[in-house]
Short mmCIF file of C-alpha atoms in Angstrom, two decimals:
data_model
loop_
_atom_site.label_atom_id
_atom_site.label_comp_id
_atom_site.label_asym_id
_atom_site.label_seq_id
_atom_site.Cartn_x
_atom_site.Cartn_y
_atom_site.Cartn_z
CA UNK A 175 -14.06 37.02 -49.27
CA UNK A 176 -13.72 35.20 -45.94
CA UNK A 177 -16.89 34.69 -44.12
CA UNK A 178 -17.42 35.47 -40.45
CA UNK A 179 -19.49 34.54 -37.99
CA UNK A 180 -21.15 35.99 -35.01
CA UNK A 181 -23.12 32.94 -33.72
CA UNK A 182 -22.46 31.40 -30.27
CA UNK A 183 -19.47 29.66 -29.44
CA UNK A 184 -21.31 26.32 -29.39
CA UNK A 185 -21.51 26.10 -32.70
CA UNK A 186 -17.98 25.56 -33.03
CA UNK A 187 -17.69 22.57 -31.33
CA UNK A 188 -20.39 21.39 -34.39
CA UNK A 189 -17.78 22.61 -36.92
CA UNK A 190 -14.98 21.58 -35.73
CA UNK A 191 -16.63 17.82 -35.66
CA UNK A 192 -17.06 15.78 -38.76
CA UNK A 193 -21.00 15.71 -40.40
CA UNK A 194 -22.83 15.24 -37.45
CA UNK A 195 -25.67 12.84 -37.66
CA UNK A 196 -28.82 14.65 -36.99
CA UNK A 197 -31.74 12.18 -38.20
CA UNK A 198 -32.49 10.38 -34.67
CA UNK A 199 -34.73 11.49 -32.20
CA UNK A 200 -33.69 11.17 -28.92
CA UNK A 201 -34.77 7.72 -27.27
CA UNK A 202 -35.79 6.97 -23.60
CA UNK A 203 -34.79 3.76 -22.46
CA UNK A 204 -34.61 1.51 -19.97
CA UNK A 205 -31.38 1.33 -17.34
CA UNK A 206 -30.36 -1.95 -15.83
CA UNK A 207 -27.85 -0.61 -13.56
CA UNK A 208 -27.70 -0.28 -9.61
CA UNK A 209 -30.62 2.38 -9.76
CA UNK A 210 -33.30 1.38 -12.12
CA UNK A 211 -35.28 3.70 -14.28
CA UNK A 212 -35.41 5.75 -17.49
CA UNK A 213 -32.77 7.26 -19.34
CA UNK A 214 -32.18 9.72 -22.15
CA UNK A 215 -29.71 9.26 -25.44
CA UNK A 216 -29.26 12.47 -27.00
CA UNK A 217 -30.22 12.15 -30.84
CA UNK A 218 -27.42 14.63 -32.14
CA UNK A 219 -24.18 12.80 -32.55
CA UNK A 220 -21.76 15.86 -33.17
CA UNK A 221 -18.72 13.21 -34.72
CA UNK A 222 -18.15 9.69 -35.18
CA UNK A 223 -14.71 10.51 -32.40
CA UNK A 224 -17.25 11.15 -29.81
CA UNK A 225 -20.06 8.88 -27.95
CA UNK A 226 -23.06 9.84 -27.32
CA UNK A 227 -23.90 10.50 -23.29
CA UNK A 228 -26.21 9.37 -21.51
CA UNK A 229 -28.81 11.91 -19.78
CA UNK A 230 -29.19 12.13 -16.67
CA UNK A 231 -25.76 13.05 -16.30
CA UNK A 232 -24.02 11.62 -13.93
CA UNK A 233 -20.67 12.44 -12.36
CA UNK A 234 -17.74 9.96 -11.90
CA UNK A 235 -16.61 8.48 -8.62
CA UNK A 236 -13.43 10.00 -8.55
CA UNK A 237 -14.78 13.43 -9.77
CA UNK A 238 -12.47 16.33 -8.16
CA UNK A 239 -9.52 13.70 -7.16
CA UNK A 240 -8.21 13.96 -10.99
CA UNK A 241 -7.65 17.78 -10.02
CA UNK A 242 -5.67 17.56 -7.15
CA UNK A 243 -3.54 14.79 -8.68
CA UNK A 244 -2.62 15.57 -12.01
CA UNK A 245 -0.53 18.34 -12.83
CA UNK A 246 -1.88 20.65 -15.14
CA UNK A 247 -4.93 21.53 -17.13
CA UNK A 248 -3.41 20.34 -20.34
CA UNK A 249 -2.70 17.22 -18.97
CA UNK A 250 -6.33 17.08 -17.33
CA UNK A 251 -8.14 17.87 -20.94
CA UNK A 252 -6.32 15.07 -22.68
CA UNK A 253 -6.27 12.46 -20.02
CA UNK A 254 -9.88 12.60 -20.87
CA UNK A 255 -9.80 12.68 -24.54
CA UNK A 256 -6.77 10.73 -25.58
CA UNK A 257 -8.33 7.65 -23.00
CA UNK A 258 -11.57 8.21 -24.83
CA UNK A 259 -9.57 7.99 -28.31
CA UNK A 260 -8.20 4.57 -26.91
CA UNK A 261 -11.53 3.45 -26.16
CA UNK A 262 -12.58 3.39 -29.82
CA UNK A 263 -10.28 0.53 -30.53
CA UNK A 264 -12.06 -1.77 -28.66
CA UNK A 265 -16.06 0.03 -28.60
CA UNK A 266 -17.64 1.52 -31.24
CA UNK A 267 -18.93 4.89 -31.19
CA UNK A 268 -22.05 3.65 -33.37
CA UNK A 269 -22.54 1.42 -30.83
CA UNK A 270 -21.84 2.35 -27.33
CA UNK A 271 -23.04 4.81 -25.00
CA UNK A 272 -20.47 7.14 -22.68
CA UNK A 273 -20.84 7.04 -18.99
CA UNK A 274 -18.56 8.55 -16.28
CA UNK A 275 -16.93 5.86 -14.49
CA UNK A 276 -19.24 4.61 -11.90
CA UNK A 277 -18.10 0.99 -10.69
CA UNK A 278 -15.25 1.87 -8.69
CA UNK A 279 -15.98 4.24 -5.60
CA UNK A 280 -14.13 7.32 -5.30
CA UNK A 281 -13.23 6.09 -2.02
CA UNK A 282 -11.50 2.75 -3.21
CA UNK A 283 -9.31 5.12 -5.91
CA UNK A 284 -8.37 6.84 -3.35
CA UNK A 285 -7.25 4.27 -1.12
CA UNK A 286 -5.06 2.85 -4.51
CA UNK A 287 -3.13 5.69 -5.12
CA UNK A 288 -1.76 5.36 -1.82
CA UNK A 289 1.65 4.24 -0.83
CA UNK A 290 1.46 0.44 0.37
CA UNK A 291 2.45 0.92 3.72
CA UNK A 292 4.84 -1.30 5.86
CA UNK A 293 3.02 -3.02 8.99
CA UNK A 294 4.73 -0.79 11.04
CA UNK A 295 4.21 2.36 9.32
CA UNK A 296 0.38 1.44 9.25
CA UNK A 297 -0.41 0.74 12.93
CA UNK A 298 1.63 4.09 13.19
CA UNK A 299 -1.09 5.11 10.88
CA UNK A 300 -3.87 3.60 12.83
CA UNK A 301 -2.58 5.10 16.25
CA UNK A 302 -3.49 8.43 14.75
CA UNK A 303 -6.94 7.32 12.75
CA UNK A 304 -8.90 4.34 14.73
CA UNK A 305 -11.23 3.55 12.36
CA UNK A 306 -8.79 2.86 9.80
CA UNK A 307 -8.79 -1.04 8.96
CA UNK A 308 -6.30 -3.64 7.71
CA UNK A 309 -8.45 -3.80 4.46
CA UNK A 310 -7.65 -0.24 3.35
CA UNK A 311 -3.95 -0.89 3.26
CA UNK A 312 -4.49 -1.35 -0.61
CA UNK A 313 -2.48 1.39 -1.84
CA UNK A 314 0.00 0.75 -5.38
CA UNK A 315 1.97 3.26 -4.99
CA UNK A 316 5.26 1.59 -3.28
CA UNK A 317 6.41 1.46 0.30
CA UNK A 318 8.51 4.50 1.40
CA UNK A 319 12.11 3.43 1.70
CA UNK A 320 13.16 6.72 2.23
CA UNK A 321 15.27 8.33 5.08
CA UNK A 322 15.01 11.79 6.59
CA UNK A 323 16.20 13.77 4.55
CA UNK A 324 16.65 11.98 1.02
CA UNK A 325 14.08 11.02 -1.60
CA UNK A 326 12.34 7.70 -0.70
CA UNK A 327 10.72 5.55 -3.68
CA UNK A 328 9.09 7.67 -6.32
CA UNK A 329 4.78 7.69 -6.42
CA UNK A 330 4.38 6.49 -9.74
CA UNK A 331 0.80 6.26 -10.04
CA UNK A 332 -0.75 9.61 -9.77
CA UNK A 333 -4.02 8.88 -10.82
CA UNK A 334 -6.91 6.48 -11.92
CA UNK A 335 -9.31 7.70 -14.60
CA UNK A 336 -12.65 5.25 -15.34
CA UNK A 337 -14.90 5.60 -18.32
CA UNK A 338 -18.08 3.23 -18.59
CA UNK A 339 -19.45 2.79 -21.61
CA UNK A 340 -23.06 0.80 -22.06
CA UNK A 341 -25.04 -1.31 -24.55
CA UNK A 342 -28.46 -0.99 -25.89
CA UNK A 343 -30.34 -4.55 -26.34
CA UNK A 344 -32.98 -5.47 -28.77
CA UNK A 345 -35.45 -4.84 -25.43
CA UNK A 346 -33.91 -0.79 -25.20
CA UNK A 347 -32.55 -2.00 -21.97
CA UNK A 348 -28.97 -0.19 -21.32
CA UNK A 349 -25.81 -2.05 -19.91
CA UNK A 350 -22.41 -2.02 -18.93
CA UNK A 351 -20.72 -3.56 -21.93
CA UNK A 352 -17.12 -2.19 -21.58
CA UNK A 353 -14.55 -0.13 -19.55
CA UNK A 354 -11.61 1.83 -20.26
CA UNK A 355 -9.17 2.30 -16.84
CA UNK A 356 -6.82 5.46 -17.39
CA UNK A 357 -3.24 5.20 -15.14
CA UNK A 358 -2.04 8.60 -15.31
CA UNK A 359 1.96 8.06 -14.38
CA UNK A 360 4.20 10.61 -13.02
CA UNK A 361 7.47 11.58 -15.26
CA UNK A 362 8.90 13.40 -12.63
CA UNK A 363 8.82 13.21 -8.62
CA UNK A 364 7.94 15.85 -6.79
CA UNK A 365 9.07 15.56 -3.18
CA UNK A 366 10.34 17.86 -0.04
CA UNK A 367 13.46 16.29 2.46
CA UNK A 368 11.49 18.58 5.21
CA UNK A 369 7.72 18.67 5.81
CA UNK A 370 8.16 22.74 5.24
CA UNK A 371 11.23 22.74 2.73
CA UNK A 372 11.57 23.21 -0.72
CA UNK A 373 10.37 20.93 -3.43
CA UNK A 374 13.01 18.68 -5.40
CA UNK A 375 12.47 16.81 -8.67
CA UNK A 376 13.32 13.43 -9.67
CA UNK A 377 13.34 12.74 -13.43
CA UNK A 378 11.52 9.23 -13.85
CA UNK A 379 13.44 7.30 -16.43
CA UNK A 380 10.76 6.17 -19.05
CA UNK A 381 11.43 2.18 -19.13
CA UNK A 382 11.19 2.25 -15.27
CA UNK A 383 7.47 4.29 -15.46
CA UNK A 384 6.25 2.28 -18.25
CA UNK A 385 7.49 -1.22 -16.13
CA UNK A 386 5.91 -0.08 -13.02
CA UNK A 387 2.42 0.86 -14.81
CA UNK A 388 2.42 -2.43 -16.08
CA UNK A 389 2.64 -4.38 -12.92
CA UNK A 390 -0.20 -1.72 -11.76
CA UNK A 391 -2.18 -2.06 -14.24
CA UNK A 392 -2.19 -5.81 -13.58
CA UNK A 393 -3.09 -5.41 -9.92
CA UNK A 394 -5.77 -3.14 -11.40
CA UNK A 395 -7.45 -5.58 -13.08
CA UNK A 396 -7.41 -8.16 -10.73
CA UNK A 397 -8.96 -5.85 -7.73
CA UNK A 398 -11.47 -4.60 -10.76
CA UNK A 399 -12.58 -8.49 -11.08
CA UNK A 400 -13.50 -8.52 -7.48
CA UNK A 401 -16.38 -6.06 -8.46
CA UNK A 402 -19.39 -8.16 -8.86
CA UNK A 403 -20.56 -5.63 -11.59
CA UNK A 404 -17.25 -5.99 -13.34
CA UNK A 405 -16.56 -10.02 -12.71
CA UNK A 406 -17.35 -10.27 -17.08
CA UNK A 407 -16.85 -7.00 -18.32
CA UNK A 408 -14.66 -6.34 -21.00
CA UNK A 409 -11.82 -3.74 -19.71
CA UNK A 410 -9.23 -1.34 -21.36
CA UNK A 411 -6.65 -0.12 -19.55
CA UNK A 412 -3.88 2.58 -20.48
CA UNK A 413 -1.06 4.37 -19.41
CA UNK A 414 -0.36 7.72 -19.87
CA UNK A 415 2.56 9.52 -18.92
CA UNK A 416 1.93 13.13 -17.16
CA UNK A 417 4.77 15.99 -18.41
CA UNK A 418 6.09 17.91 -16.00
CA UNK A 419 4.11 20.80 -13.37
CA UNK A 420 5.75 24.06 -15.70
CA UNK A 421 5.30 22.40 -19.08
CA UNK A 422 2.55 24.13 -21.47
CA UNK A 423 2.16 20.92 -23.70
CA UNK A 424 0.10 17.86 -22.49
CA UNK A 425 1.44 14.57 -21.68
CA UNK A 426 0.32 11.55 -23.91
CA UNK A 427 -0.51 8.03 -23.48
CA UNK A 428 2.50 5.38 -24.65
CA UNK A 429 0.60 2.20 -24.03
CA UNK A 430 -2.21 0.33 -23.87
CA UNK A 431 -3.72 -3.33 -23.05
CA UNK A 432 -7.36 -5.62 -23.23
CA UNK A 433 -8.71 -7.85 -20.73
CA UNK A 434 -11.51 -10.36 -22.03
CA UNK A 435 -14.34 -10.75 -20.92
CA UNK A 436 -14.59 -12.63 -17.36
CA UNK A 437 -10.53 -12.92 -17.63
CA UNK A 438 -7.87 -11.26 -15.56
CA UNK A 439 -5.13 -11.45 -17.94
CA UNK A 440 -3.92 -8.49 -19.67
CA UNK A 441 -3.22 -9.22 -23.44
CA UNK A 442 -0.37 -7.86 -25.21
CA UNK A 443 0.89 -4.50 -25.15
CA UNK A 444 0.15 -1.85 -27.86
CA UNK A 445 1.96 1.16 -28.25
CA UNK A 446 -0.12 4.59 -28.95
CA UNK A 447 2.57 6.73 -31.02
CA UNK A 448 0.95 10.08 -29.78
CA UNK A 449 2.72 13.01 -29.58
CA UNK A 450 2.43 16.93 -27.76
CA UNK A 451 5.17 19.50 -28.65
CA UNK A 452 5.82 22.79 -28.45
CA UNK A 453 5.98 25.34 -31.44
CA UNK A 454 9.11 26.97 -31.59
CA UNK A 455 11.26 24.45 -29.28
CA UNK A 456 13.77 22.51 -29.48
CA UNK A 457 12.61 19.28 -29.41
CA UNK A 458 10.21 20.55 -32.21
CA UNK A 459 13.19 21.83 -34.51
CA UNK A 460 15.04 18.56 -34.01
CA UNK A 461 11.93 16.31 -34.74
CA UNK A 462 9.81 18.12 -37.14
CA UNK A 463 12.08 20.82 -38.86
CA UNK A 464 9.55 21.47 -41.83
CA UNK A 465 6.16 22.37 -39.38
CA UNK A 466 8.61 24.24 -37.22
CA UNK A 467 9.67 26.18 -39.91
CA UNK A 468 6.29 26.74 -41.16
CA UNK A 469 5.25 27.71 -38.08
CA UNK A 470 7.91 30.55 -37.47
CA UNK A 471 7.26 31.87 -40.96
CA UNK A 472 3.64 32.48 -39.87
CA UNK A 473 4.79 33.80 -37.02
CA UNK A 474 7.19 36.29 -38.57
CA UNK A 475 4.18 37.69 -40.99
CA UNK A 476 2.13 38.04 -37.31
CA UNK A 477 5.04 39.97 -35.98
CA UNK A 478 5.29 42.32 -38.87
CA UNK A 479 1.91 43.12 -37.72
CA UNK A 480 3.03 44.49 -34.52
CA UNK A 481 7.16 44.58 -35.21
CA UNK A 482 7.38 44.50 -31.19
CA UNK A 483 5.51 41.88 -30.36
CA UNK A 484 6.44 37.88 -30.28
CA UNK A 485 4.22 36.09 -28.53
CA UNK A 486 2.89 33.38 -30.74
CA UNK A 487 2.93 30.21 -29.59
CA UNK A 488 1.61 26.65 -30.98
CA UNK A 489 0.64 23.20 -29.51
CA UNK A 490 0.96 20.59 -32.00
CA UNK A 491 -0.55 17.36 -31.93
CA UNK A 492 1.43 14.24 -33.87
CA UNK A 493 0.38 11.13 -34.31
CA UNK A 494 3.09 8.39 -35.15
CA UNK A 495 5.19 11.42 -37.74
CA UNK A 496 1.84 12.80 -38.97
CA UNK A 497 1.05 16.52 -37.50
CA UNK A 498 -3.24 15.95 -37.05
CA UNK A 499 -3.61 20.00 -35.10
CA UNK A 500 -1.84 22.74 -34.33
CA UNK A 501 -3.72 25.11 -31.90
CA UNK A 502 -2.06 28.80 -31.58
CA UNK A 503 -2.37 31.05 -29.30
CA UNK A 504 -1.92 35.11 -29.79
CA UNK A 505 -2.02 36.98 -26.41
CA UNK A 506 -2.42 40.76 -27.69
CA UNK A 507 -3.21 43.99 -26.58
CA UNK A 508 -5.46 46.56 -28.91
CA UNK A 509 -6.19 49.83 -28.78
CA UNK A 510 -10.39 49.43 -29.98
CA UNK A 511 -12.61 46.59 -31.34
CA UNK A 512 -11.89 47.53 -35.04
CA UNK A 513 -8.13 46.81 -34.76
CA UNK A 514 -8.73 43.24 -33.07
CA UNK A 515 -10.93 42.72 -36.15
CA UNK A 516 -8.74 43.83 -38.53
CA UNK A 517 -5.91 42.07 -37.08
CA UNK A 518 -8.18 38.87 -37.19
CA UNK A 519 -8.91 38.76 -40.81
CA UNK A 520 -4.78 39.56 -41.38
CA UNK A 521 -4.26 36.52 -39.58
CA UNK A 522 -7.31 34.10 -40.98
CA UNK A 523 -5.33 35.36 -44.37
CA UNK A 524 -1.94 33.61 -42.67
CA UNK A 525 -3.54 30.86 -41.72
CA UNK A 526 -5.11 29.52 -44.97
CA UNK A 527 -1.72 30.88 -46.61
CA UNK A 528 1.26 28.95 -44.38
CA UNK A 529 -0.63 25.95 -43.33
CA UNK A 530 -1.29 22.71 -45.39
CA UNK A 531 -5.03 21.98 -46.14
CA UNK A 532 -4.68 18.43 -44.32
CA UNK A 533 -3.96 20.18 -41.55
CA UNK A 534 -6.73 21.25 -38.71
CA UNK A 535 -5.67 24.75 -37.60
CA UNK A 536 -7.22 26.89 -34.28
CA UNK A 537 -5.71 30.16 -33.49
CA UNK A 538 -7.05 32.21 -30.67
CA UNK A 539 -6.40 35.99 -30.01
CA UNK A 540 -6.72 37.02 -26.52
CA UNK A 541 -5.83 40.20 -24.57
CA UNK A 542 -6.20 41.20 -20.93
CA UNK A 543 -9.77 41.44 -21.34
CA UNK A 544 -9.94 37.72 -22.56
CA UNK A 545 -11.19 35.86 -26.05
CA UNK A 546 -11.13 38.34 -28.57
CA UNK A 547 -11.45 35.80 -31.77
CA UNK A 548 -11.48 32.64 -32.74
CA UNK A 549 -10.15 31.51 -36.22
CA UNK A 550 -10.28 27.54 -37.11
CA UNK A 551 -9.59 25.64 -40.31
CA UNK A 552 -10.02 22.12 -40.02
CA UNK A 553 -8.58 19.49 -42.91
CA UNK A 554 -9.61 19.81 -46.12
CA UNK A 555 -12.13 22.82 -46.00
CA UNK A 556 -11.48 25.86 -48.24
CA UNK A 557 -12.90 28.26 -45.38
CA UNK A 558 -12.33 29.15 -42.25
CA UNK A 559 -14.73 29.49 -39.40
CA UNK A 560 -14.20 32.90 -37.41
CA UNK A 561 -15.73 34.28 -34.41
CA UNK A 562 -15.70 37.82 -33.18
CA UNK A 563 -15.98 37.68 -29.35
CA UNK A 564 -18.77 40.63 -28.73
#
């Protein structure tokens, strides 16, 4: 018999973690940043893939610039995540604490993802705006070379994502002992040949994104070691490419460098082989034939269900050829609470039936009310965990 479960949402995020590690109490400590004083670390660590935060919260810099610059919620979600993924190469979850990105002022980011402006297109700039000085002219975007009326030089950089994360000493004094920089690059540029006009799109071959990011993650680093709190901190910085305003999949990170401590060299390149596609598509049939197909055979036993209905669609999540999630989504329309129950234990049946047990699963049933159920299998479990929206 399946079991199902009416507790609060919450707990799925526990479930859905590995064994969390609840045997520490939570510990005050000692801050040695900017503003001195005492700080809470939460004792429950829900999964060795997250870090613990520290409490008082407290927002980043560029908190509500990443929504206005990146392009959808998808892409917002796992610009967070993945860069936090790419963080645990180089700081231990066991060992460091998460902070929102605090060193560089949301003013400064803002200033970067500017164009670089021409010495004539700035005093225009400054005509218009007298306090604006010579020293904000720091933008890495490049200098428009366009004419009225055609596309000037694409905006490559879109965005600039920090995470801190500190150190606890032998004294439980906290510190900044790493960052990770997120450049969130645009695939596709979005511009208008009149002020009022229609937007055009300009596909953004790959190789030229990834060689631009480079060269800004470079000046990155070397306006980050002008910081005085950053002078010797280790940094990570990575480059993830955004997919397009109408897509429904995330983009993913392709790249990603070190800089040791109290240098301003990047070190080599490494290449994340991460992965978003969409269940059925083409791209997906081409690449992955055998999850597609899987897929659309759960899909088919969903539609016999309701023989009019074909809605299902999946996210999938690769890494390198490996599929690590598939999330599913079943917008649906019922007549009464008992048939959106009955419907969900058909489908928790489907799942456990079509899908691999390696293989973490999420489907969620919604209808024009909202969340009607949750259903998740992660790898390797025997059960599934289902909520009942009440």
């Amino acid at each position: 018999m399946r079991k199902f479960s009416l507790l609060a949402l919450s707990l799925v995020f526990l479930l859905s973690a590995c064994a969390p590690n609840f045997q520490k109490q939570n510990e005050v400590v000692q801050t040695k940043e900017k503003v001195k004083g005492k700080a809470i670390i939460p004792k429950y660590n829900i999964s060795d893939s997250y870090y613990r935060t520290i409490l008082p919260f407290e927002p980043g810099e560029a908190r509500g610039l990443v929504v206005n610059n990146i392009n959808t919620r998808y892409d917002l979600n796992e610009f967070e995540m993945g860069l936090m993924r790419i963080a645990q190469n180089s700081f231990d979850t066991e060992k460091y604490l998460f902070r929102e990105g605090q060193e560089i002022k949301g003013k400064t980011i803002k200033l970067l993802l500017n164009r670089k402006y021409t010495k004539e297109q700035f005093n225009a700039l400054q005509r218009d705006n007298k306090e604006l000085k010579e020293s904000e002219n720091i933008g890495l975007n490049p200098v428009d070379t366009g004419k009225k009326g055609e596309p000037s030089s694409p905006i490559y950089l879109a965005h600039i994502l920090e995470h801190d994360y500190l150190i606890k000493n032998e004294n439980d004094k906290v510190t900044l002992g790493g960052v990770t920089i997120g450049l969130a690059l645009n695939s596709i540029y979005y511009y208008k040949k009149t002020s009022d006009g229609d937007t055009f799109e300009q596909k953004i071959p790959q190789s030229e994104m990834v060689r631009e990011g480079k060269k800004i993650a470079a000046e990155v680093v070397k306006r980050m070691r002008n910081i005085n709190s950053l002078k010797e901190i280790p940094i990570t910085i990575a480059l993830f490419e955004q997919a397009s305003k109408s897509s429904v999949v995330p983009g993913n990170f392709i790249t990603y460098s070190t800089v040791d401590k109290g240098s301003a060299t990047l070190n080599s390149w490494e290449n994340v082989n991460e992965k978003y596609y969409l269940f059925p598509s083409k791209d997906a049939q081409d690449e992955h034939r055998d999850d597609v197909t899987a897929f659309l055979n759960f899909k088919q036993d969903v539609e016999e269900y309701f023989p009019n209905y074909n809605g299902v669609i999946g996210r999938a999540f690769y890494m390198g050829d490996q599929l690590q999630d598939l999330s599913i989504t079943i917008p649906i329309q019922f007549y009464g609470k008992t048939e959106g129950i009955g419907f969900t234990q058909y489908v928790t049946g489907l799942v456990m039936e079509h899908f691999p047990k390696y293989l973490s699963v999420s489907v969620s049933v919604t209808s024009v009310d909202g969340p009607e159920a949750l259903i998740v299998r992660k790898a390797n479990e025997t059960e599934p965990f289902v909520h009942i929206y009440q």
